[in-house]
mmCIF file of C-alpha atoms in Angstrom:
data_model
loop_
_atom_site.group_PDB
_atom_site.id
_atom_site.type_symbol
_atom_site.label_atom_id
_atom_site.label_comp_id
_atom_site.label_asym_id
_atom_site.label_seq_id
_atom_site.Cartn_x
_atom_site.Cartn_y
_atom_site.Cartn_z
ATOM 1 C CA MET S 1 0.000 0.000 0.000
ATOM 2 C CA LYS S 2 2.840 2.393 0.832
ATOM 3 C CA LYS S 3 4.430 1.704 -2.570
ATOM 4 C CA LEU S 4 1.165 2.459 -4.345
ATOM 5 C CA VAL S 5 0.765 5.775 -2.493
ATOM 6 C CA PHE S 6 4.362 6.735 -3.322
ATOM 7 C CA ILE S 7 3.869 5.935 -7.008
ATOM 8 C CA LEU S 8 0.638 7.952 -7.201
ATOM 9 C CA LEU S 9 2.301 10.940 -5.519
ATOM 10 C CA PHE S 10 5.235 10.665 -7.918
ATOM 11 C CA ILE S 11 2.929 10.640 -10.960
ATOM 12 C CA ILE S 12 0.943 13.616 -9.638
ATOM 13 C CA SER S 13 4.103 15.634 -8.962
ATOM 14 C CA CYS S 14 5.496 14.864 -12.435
ATOM 15 C CA THR S 15 2.203 15.853 -14.009
ATOM 16 C CA SER S 16 2.221 19.149 -12.129
ATOM 17 C CA VAL S 17 5.737 19.974 -13.293
ATOM 18 C CA PHE S 18 5.057 19.038 -16.915
ATOM 19 C CA SER S 19 1.759 20.930 -17.052
ATOM 20 C CA GLN S 20 3.519 24.128 -15.982
ATOM 21 C CA SER S 21 6.243 23.777 -18.609
ATOM 22 C CA ILE S 22 6.201 25.791 -21.838
ATOM 23 C CA ASP S 23 4.570 23.985 -24.726
ATOM 24 C CA LYS S 24 7.557 23.220 -26.961
ATOM 25 C CA ASP S 25 8.180 20.591 -29.569
ATOM 26 C CA SER S 26 11.028 18.042 -29.700
ATOM 27 C CA ILE S 27 13.502 20.580 -31.135
ATOM 28 C CA GLY S 28 12.715 23.255 -28.582
ATOM 29 C CA GLN S 29 10.429 25.518 -30.620
ATOM 30 C CA ILE S 30 7.257 26.953 -29.112
ATOM 31 C CA SER S 31 4.146 25.526 -30.723
ATOM 32 C CA SER S 32 2.082 28.017 -32.692
ATOM 33 C CA SER S 33 -1.075 25.900 -32.593
ATOM 34 C CA SER S 34 -3.492 26.006 -29.700
ATOM 35 C CA LYS S 35 -4.229 22.320 -30.192
ATOM 36 C CA ILE S 36 -1.974 20.156 -28.030
ATOM 37 C CA ASN S 37 0.095 17.534 -29.831
ATOM 38 C CA TYR S 38 0.424 14.775 -27.246
ATOM 39 C CA ARG S 39 2.725 12.728 -29.467
ATOM 40 C CA LYS S 40 5.269 15.407 -30.282
ATOM 41 C CA TYR S 41 8.255 13.951 -28.404
ATOM 42 C CA LYS S 42 10.467 11.490 -30.237
ATOM 43 C CA TRP S 43 11.816 9.662 -27.175
ATOM 44 C CA ASP S 44 10.243 8.455 -23.950
ATOM 45 C CA ILE S 45 11.510 6.311 -21.093
ATOM 46 C CA GLY S 46 9.681 4.576 -18.290
ATOM 47 C CA THR S 47 9.233 1.562 -16.042
ATOM 48 C CA ASP S 48 6.732 -1.229 -15.500
ATOM 49 C CA LEU S 49 4.778 -0.571 -12.293
ATOM 50 C CA VAL S 50 3.752 -4.240 -12.014
ATOM 51 C CA GLY S 51 7.276 -5.197 -10.939
ATOM 52 C CA ILE S 52 7.173 -2.564 -8.181
ATOM 53 C CA LEU S 53 3.658 -3.246 -6.888
ATOM 54 C CA ASN S 54 4.046 -7.032 -7.080
ATOM 55 C CA SER S 55 7.588 -7.279 -5.727
ATOM 56 C CA LYS S 56 6.906 -10.533 -3.831
ATOM 57 C CA ASN S 57 6.277 -12.425 -7.088
ATOM 58 C CA ASN S 58 8.733 -10.845 -9.478
ATOM 59 C CA SER S 59 11.528 -13.422 -9.399
ATOM 60 C CA GLU S 60 10.817 -14.436 -12.973
ATOM 61 C CA GLY S 61 8.990 -13.388 -16.108
ATOM 62 C CA ARG S 62 6.983 -10.318 -16.872
ATOM 63 C CA ASN S 63 6.977 -8.955 -13.293
ATOM 64 C CA ALA S 64 10.715 -8.375 -12.982
ATOM 65 C CA TYR S 65 11.783 -4.783 -12.335
ATOM 66 C CA SER S 66 12.174 -3.264 -15.773
ATOM 67 C CA PHE S 67 13.296 -0.174 -17.630
ATOM 68 C CA PHE S 68 12.204 0.636 -21.148
ATOM 69 C CA VAL S 69 12.913 3.194 -23.834
ATOM 70 C CA ARG S 70 10.804 3.994 -26.910
ATOM 71 C CA LYS S 71 11.521 5.961 -30.086
ATOM 72 C CA ASN S 72 8.421 7.351 -31.807
ATOM 73 C CA VAL S 73 8.650 7.699 -35.600
ATOM 74 C CA ASN S 74 6.388 8.805 -38.449
ATOM 75 C CA HIS S 75 6.911 6.539 -41.452
ATOM 76 C CA ALA S 76 5.869 7.788 -44.865
ATOM 77 C CA ILE S 77 3.448 5.444 -46.640
ATOM 78 C CA ARG S 78 4.692 4.711 -50.159
ATOM 79 C CA ASN S 79 2.869 6.430 -53.036
ATOM 80 C CA THR S 80 0.751 8.503 -50.653
ATOM 81 C CA PHE S 81 1.053 11.748 -48.710
ATOM 82 C CA GLN S 82 0.190 10.006 -45.437
ATOM 83 C CA THR S 83 2.376 8.815 -42.587
ATOM 84 C CA ARG S 84 2.129 5.851 -40.259
ATOM 85 C CA LYS S 85 2.823 6.307 -36.533
ATOM 86 C CA VAL S 86 5.113 3.586 -35.177
ATOM 87 C CA GLY S 87 7.522 3.043 -32.305
ATOM 88 C CA TYR S 88 10.738 1.124 -31.675
ATOM 89 C CA ARG S 89 10.928 -0.118 -28.093
ATOM 90 C CA LEU S 90 13.392 -1.889 -25.833
ATOM 91 C CA ARG S 91 12.709 -3.285 -22.369
ATOM 92 C CA ILE S 92 15.313 -4.677 -19.961
ATOM 93 C CA GLY S 93 14.252 -6.437 -16.771
ATOM 94 C CA ILE S 94 16.121 -7.821 -13.779
ATOM 95 C CA SER S 95 15.260 -9.117 -10.334
ATOM 96 C CA THR S 96 16.977 -10.907 -7.456
ATOM 97 C CA SER S 97 15.678 -12.251 -4.162
ATOM 98 C CA ILE S 98 17.030 -14.175 -1.163
ATOM 99 C CA ASP S 99 14.687 -16.182 1.031
ATOM 100 C CA ASN S 100 15.408 -18.228 4.133
ATOM 101 C CA GLN S 101 12.720 -20.878 4.420
ATOM 102 C CA ASN S 102 11.801 -24.321 5.666
ATOM 103 C CA SER S 103 12.546 -26.635 2.774
ATOM 104 C CA SER S 104 10.200 -29.364 1.589
ATOM 105 C CA TYR S 105 13.178 -31.725 1.614
ATOM 106 C CA GLN S 106 13.170 -33.962 4.709
ATOM 107 C CA SER S 107 16.674 -34.001 6.116
ATOM 108 C CA THR S 108 18.135 -37.385 7.120
ATOM 109 C CA SER S 109 20.377 -35.717 9.676
ATOM 110 C CA SER S 110 19.337 -34.549 13.108
ATOM 111 C CA GLY S 111 19.876 -30.929 12.157
ATOM 112 C CA SER S 112 17.358 -28.392 10.903
ATOM 113 C CA ASN S 113 15.990 -28.731 7.383
ATOM 114 C CA THR S 114 15.906 -24.972 6.760
ATOM 115 C CA SER S 115 17.374 -23.743 3.481
ATOM 116 C CA LYS S 116 18.318 -20.585 1.657
ATOM 117 C CA ARG S 117 16.838 -19.837 -1.756
ATOM 118 C CA ILE S 118 18.461 -17.327 -4.125
ATOM 119 C CA ASP S 119 16.572 -16.277 -7.260
ATOM 120 C CA SER S 120 18.014 -14.262 -10.130
ATOM 121 C CA TYR S 121 16.298 -13.346 -13.374
ATOM 122 C CA MET S 122 17.051 -11.039 -16.277
ATOM 123 C CA TYR S 123 15.691 -10.492 -19.767
ATOM 124 C CA ILE S 124 15.954 -8.255 -22.808
ATOM 125 C CA ARG S 125 12.916 -7.524 -24.980
ATOM 126 C CA PRO S 126 13.197 -5.432 -28.188
ATOM 127 C CA GLY S 127 9.963 -4.714 -30.016
ATOM 128 C CA TYR S 128 8.030 -2.815 -32.647
ATOM 129 C CA GLU S 129 4.634 -1.174 -32.283
ATOM 130 C CA TRP S 130 1.984 0.553 -34.405
ATOM 131 C CA GLN S 131 0.211 3.576 -32.911
ATOM 132 C CA LYS S 132 -3.234 5.099 -33.433
ATOM 133 C CA GLN S 133 -3.701 8.524 -31.820
ATOM 134 C CA TRP S 134 -6.929 10.227 -30.660
ATOM 135 C CA GLU S 135 -6.067 13.311 -28.582
ATOM 136 C CA ARG S 136 -4.919 11.998 -25.172
ATOM 137 C CA ILE S 137 -5.636 8.352 -26.038
ATOM 138 C CA GLN S 138 -3.246 6.198 -28.038
ATOM 139 C CA PHE S 139 -4.037 2.645 -29.138
ATOM 140 C CA ILE S 140 -0.935 0.483 -29.620
ATOM 141 C CA TYR S 141 -0.279 -3.023 -30.922
ATOM 142 C CA GLY S 142 2.839 -4.881 -31.967
ATOM 143 C CA VAL S 143 5.400 -7.589 -31.223
ATOM 144 C CA ASP S 144 8.159 -7.985 -28.600
ATOM 145 C CA ILE S 145 11.032 -10.471 -28.976
ATOM 146 C CA HIS S 146 11.881 -11.979 -25.602
ATOM 147 C CA VAL S 147 15.097 -13.630 -24.340
ATOM 148 C CA GLY S 148 15.374 -14.396 -20.626
ATOM 149 C CA TYR S 149 17.588 -16.335 -18.227
ATOM 150 C CA SER S 150 16.767 -17.448 -14.680
ATOM 151 C CA LEU S 151 18.878 -19.082 -11.987
ATOM 152 C CA THR S 152 17.534 -20.518 -8.721
ATOM 153 C CA ARG S 153 19.790 -21.980 -6.047
ATOM 154 C CA TYR S 154 18.846 -23.897 -2.901
ATOM 155 C CA PHE S 155 21.312 -24.383 -0.069
ATOM 156 C CA TYR S 156 20.106 -26.953 2.465
ATOM 157 C CA ALA S 157 21.298 -27.097 6.035
ATOM 158 C CA ASP S 158 22.785 -30.593 5.720
ATOM 159 C CA VAL S 159 25.280 -29.695 2.934
ATOM 160 C CA GLN S 160 22.946 -30.446 0.083
ATOM 161 C CA LYS S 161 22.313 -27.988 -2.705
ATOM 162 C CA GLU S 162 20.249 -27.642 -5.833
ATOM 163 C CA LYS S 163 20.658 -25.424 -8.910
ATOM 164 C CA ASN S 164 17.925 -24.757 -11.468
ATOM 165 C CA GLN S 165 18.608 -22.829 -14.691
ATOM 166 C CA LYS S 166 16.252 -21.848 -17.481
ATOM 167 C CA LEU S 167 16.673 -20.109 -20.823
ATOM 168 C CA ASP S 168 13.442 -18.935 -22.422
ATOM 169 C CA MET S 169 12.844 -17.310 -25.809
ATOM 170 C CA GLY S 170 9.641 -16.232 -27.446
ATOM 171 C CA LEU S 171 7.342 -13.633 -28.965
ATOM 172 C CA PHE S 172 4.825 -11.362 -27.241
ATOM 173 C CA GLY S 173 1.989 -10.190 -29.465
ATOM 174 C CA PHE S 174 0.492 -7.284 -27.534
ATOM 175 C CA VAL S 175 -2.275 -4.694 -27.644
ATOM 176 C CA GLY S 176 -2.669 -1.780 -25.277
ATOM 177 C CA ILE S 177 -3.936 1.692 -24.480
ATOM 178 C CA LYS S 178 -1.827 4.698 -23.545
ATOM 179 C CA TYR S 179 -3.258 7.761 -21.801
ATOM 180 C CA PHE S 180 -1.324 11.037 -21.936
ATOM 181 C CA ILE S 181 -1.510 12.955 -18.660
ATOM 182 C CA SER S 182 0.466 15.667 -20.446
ATOM 183 C CA PRO S 183 2.611 15.653 -23.612
ATOM 184 C CA ARG S 184 5.551 14.604 -21.435
ATOM 185 C CA ALA S 185 3.919 12.047 -19.110
ATOM 186 C CA ALA S 186 1.739 9.040 -19.858
ATOM 187 C CA ILE S 187 0.489 5.827 -18.305
ATOM 188 C CA SER S 188 -0.324 2.720 -20.346
ATOM 189 C CA THR S 189 -1.417 -0.874 -19.946
ATOM 190 C CA GLU S 190 -1.052 -3.842 -22.281
ATOM 191 C CA SER S 191 -2.306 -7.400 -22.745
ATOM 192 C CA ALA S 192 -0.346 -10.028 -24.652
ATOM 193 C CA TRP S 193 -0.272 -13.511 -26.082
ATOM 194 C CA TYR S 194 3.081 -15.190 -25.371
ATOM 195 C CA THR S 195 4.503 -18.031 -27.502
ATOM 196 C CA TYR S 196 7.738 -19.460 -26.144
ATOM 197 C CA TYR S 197 10.437 -22.109 -26.102
ATOM 198 C CA SER S 198 12.332 -22.859 -22.894
ATOM 199 C CA TYR S 199 15.229 -25.116 -21.951
ATOM 200 C CA SER S 200 15.712 -25.835 -18.252
ATOM 201 C CA THR S 201 18.240 -27.865 -16.274
ATOM 202 C CA LYS S 202 18.213 -29.072 -12.672
ATOM 203 C CA GLN S 203 21.240 -30.263 -10.721
ATOM 204 C CA PHE S 204 21.023 -31.779 -7.232
ATOM 205 C CA GLU S 205 24.142 -32.411 -5.188
ATOM 206 C CA ALA S 206 24.386 -34.201 -1.820
ATOM 207 C CA HIS S 207 27.475 -34.838 0.290
ATOM 208 C CA THR S 208 27.581 -37.996 2.424
ATOM 209 C CA SER S 209 30.256 -39.506 4.640
ATOM 210 C CA TYR S 210 31.417 -41.751 1.801
ATOM 211 C CA ASP S 211 30.550 -40.091 -1.485
ATOM 212 C CA VAL S 212 29.117 -37.121 -3.373
ATOM 213 C CA ILE S 213 25.807 -37.811 -5.093
ATOM 214 C CA VAL S 214 25.021 -35.694 -8.179
ATOM 215 C CA ARG S 215 21.769 -35.924 -10.106
ATOM 216 C CA LYS S 216 21.100 -33.959 -13.290
ATOM 217 C CA GLU S 217 18.048 -33.587 -15.496
ATOM 218 C CA SER S 218 16.919 -31.309 -18.312
ATOM 219 C CA ARG S 219 13.651 -30.361 -19.957
ATOM 220 C CA GLN S 220 12.468 -28.572 -23.100
ATOM 221 C CA THR S 221 9.092 -26.871 -23.303
ATOM 222 C CA ILE S 222 7.111 -25.200 -26.091
ATOM 223 C CA GLY S 223 3.877 -23.430 -25.350
ATOM 224 C CA SER S 224 1.764 -20.296 -25.398
ATOM 225 C CA TYR S 225 -0.649 -18.505 -23.107
ATOM 226 C CA PHE S 226 -2.573 -15.266 -22.738
ATOM 227 C CA ILE S 227 -1.496 -12.543 -20.284
ATOM 228 C CA GLY S 228 -4.385 -10.239 -19.480
ATOM 229 C CA PHE S 229 -2.226 -7.796 -17.521
ATOM 230 C CA TYR S 230 1.080 -7.736 -19.394
ATOM 231 C CA THR S 231 2.438 -4.350 -18.289
ATOM 232 C CA LEU S 232 1.429 -1.172 -16.495
ATOM 233 C CA ASN S 233 3.845 1.500 -17.722
ATOM 234 C CA PHE S 234 4.577 5.009 -16.578
ATOM 235 C CA SER S 235 6.647 6.952 -19.110
ATOM 236 C CA PHE S 236 7.875 10.508 -19.528
#
């Protein structure tokens, strides 16, 4: 709740600052038109608020803390005098967590079966989007290319440990709506259909009085699923 209040106050303060700024275009010239062009800036940066609000479940996937940058471009349509509004985007996400917990593994020793779990996840996601603008509202749709890597380690109290690794690659087909608070600040949300391939490995290692037991296994997965709440972005 405290994080949500902080984020709302931050957005309100940014909106106040931007609304008091002089109405200039991307090259610094004062606009001569009374009509506000909400899509006049070429570049915008932002973050996904889902990773901040849902920090307890962001060890992997779309909820990792992320930073993104977007370049807005007007492409000329061939053989016409019209232009198409598009955007090149790049998102980078990362998260780490350390958790001391009671493990599900039943220790054979007389000691405690508590363990430490360390999660690390990172991804890079370049993409391309088409934009339809109506005053403050912008409808967007496009594709993101996703490459991610996760590493989870368990350290058990009786000198046993486990390491899980996963490499996932795929495509996000997304649609979303962006609302401009001012020409320099906006909030947007997206839904997506994710099609992916993942390769995961698991290694379990146990030390006994006589030997070291190592067990390895791997798995490949192909699938797809719908994400109703893909991102909640604040950009400026």
